[in-house]
Short mmCIF file of C-alpha atoms in Angstrom, two decimals:
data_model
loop_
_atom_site.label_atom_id
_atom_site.label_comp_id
_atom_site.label_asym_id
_atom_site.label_seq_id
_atom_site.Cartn_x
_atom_site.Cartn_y
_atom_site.Cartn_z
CA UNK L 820 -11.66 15.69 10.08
CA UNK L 821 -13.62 17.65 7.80
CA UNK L 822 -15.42 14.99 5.05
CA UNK L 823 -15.09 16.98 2.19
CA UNK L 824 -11.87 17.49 2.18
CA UNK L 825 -10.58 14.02 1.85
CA UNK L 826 -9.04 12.09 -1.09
CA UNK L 827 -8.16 8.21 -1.85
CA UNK L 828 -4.84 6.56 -3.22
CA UNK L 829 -4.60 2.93 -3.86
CA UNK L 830 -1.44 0.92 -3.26
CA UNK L 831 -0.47 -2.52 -3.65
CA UNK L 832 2.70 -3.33 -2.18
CA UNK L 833 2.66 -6.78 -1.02
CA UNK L 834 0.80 -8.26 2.10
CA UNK L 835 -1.94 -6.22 3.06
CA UNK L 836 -0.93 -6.30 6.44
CA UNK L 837 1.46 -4.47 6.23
CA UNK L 838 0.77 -2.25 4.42
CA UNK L 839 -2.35 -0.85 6.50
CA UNK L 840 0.17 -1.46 9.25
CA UNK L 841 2.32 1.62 7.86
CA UNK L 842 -0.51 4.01 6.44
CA UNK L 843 -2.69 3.98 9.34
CA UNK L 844 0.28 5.65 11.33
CA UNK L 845 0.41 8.50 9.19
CA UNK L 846 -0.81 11.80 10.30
CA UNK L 847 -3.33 13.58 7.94
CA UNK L 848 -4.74 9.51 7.08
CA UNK L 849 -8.76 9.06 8.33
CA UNK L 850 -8.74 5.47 7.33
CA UNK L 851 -6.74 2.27 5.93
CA UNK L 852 -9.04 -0.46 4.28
CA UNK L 853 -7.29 -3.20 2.91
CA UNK L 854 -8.73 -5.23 -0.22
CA UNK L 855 -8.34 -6.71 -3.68
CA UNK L 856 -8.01 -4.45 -6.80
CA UNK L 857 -6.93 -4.59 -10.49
CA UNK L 858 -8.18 -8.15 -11.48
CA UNK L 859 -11.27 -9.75 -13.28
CA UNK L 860 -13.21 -11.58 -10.10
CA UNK L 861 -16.06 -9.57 -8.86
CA UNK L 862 -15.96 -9.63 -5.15
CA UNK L 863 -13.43 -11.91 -4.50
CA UNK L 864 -12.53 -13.85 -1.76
CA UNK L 865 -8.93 -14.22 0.53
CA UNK L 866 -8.93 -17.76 -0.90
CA UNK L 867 -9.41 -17.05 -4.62
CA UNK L 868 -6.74 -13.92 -4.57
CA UNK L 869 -4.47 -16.28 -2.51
CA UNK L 870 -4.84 -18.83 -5.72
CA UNK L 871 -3.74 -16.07 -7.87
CA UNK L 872 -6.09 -16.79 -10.36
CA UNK L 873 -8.25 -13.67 -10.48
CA UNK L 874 -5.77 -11.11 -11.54
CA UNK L 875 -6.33 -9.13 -8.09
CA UNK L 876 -3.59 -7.68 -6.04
CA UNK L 877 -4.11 -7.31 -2.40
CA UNK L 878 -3.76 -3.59 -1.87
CA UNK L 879 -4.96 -0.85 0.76
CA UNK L 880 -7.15 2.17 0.51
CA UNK L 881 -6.49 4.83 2.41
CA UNK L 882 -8.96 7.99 2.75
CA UNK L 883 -6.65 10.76 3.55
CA UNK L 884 -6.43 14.98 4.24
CA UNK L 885 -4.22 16.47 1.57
CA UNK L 886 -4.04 19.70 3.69
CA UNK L 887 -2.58 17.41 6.41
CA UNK L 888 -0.54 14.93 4.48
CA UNK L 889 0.58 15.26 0.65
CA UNK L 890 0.14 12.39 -1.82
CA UNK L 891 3.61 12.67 -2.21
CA UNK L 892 4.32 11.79 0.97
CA UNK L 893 1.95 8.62 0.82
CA UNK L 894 4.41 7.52 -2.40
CA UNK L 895 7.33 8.31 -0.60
CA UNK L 896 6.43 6.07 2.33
CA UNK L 897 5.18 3.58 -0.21
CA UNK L 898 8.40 3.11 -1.60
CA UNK L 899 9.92 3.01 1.32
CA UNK L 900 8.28 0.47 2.90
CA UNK L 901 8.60 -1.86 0.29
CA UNK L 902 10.37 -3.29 -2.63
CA UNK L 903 9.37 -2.18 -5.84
CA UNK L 904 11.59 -3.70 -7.67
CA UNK L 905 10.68 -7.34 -7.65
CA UNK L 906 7.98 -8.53 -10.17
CA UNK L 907 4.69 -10.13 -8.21
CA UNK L 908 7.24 -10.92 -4.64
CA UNK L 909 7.69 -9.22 -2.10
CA UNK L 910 9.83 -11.38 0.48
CA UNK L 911 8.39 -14.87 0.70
CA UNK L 912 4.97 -13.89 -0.43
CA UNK L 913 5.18 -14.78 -4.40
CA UNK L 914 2.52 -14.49 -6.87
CA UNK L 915 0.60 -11.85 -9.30
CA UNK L 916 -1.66 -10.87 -6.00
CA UNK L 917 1.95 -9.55 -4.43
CA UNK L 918 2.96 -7.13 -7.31
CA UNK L 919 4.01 -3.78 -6.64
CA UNK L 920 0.99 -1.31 -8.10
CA UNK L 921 -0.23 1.88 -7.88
CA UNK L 922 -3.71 2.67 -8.40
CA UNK L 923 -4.89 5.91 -9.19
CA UNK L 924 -7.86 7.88 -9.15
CA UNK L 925 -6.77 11.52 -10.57
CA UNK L 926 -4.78 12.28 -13.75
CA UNK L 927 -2.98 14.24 -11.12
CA UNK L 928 -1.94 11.58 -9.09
CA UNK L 929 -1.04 9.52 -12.02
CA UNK L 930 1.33 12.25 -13.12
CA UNK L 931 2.79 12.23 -9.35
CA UNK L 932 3.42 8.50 -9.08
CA UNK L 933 5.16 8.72 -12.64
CA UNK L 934 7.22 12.09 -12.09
CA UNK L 935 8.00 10.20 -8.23
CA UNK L 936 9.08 6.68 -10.10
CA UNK L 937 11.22 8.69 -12.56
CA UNK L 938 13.22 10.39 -9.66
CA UNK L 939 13.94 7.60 -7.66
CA UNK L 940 15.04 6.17 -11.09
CA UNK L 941 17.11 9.30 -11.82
CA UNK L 942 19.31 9.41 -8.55
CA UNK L 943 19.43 5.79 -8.85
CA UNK L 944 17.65 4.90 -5.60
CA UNK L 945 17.19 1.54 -5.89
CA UNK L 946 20.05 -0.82 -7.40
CA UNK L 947 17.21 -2.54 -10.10
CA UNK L 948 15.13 -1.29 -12.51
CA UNK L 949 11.78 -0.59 -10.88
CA UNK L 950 8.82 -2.97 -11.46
CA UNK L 951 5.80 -0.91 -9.62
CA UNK L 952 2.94 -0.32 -12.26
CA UNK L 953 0.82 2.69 -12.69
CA UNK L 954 -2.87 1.64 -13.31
CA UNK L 955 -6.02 3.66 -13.47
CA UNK L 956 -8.10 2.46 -10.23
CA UNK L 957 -11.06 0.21 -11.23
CA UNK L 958 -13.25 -1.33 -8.46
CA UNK L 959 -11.64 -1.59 -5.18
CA UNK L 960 -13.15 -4.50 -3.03
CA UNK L 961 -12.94 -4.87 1.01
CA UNK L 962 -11.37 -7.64 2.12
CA UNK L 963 -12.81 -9.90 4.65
CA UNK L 964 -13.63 -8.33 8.09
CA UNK L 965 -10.75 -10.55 9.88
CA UNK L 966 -8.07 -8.54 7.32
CA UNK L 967 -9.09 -5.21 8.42
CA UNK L 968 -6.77 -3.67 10.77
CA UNK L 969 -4.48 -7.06 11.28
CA UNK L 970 -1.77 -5.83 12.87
CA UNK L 971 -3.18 -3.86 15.80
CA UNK L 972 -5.26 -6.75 16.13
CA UNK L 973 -2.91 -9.28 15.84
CA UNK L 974 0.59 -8.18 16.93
CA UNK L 975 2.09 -11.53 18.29
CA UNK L 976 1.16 -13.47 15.18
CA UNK L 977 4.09 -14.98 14.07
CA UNK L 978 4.18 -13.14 10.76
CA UNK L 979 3.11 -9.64 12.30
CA UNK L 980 6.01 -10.35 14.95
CA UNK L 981 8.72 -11.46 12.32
CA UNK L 982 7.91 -9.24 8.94
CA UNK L 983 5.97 -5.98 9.91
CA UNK L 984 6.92 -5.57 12.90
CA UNK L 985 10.63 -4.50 12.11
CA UNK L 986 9.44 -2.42 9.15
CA UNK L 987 7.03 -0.49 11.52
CA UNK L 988 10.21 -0.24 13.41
CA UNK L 989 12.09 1.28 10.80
CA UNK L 990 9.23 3.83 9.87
CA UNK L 991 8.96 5.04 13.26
CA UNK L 992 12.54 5.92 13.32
CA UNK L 993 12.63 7.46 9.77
CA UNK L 994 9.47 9.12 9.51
CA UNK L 995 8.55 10.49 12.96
CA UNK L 996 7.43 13.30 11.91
CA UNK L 997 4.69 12.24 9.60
CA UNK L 998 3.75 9.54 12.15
CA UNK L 999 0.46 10.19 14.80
CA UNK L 1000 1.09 10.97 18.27
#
């Protein structure tokens, strides 16, 4: 994959893990890292995100080919994969470091997530109002090594087994064609 050509978008959308889990399927993505972004702890750890006292979200960067795959279609699979319209949940996971964010890095893809938000608002998409934030990206932190690429790693883990792995399921059958061979 040619270097120069690659951008980043930032996405929190609940557990890490799943999250990766999704992106890193996607053709046109060179890499997944999941981390902790948007709060006031300088390198922080799983334990003090987990407390939800340092304002962080857990959240994924993913290093992708826009000639390959638009940042459209990274929202669109965002939003599908998740539920944007709960404030700091998603599922059982509750807390600030669960919210629904997106964290951008051009004025251009700040315009994109707002213009994609609005239409999904428009033809009424989702039944509530949606909560997902639009943030400028500030310092993006790597989680711990043992969070990086959790689900390949870890796919009979209970919670891998009973939360991400339907989801992947229902990617793979409703976005096959943006998916890796």
């Amino acid at each position: 994959m040619d270097n120069s050509k690659l951008e980043t978008a930032i996405f929190a959308g609940g557990c890490f893990w799943c999250t990766e889990a999704f992106f890193t399927e996607l053709k046109g993505v060179d890499k997944v890292v999941s981390g902790y972004i948007g709060g006031n702890t300088k390198n922080p750890t799983y334990r003090e995100v987990c407390s939800g006292t340092t304002g962080h979200a857990e959240a994924i960067k993913i290093t992708y080919n826009p000639d390959e795959i638009a940042y459209e279609d990274l929202l669109e699979i965002f939003f599908a994969t998740h539920d944007p319209t709960t404030l700091n949940r998603q599922g059982a996971d509750v807390g600030t470091q669960y919210r629904s964010e997106i964290f951008y890095t051009t004025p251009e893809q700040k315009t994109a997530a707002e213009n994609f938000i609005k239409l999904l608002e428009d033809q009424k998409i989702f039944d509530k109002k949606i909560m997902t934030r639009v943030t400028e990206a500030p310092t993006f932190y790597p989680a711990e090594d043992y969070h990086q690429d959790y689900f390949a790693l870890n796919p009979d883990q209970p919670y891998c087994r009973a939360v991400i792995e339907p989801k992947m399921a229902k990617l793979k059958k409703n976005y096959k064609s943006k998916l890796k061979e």
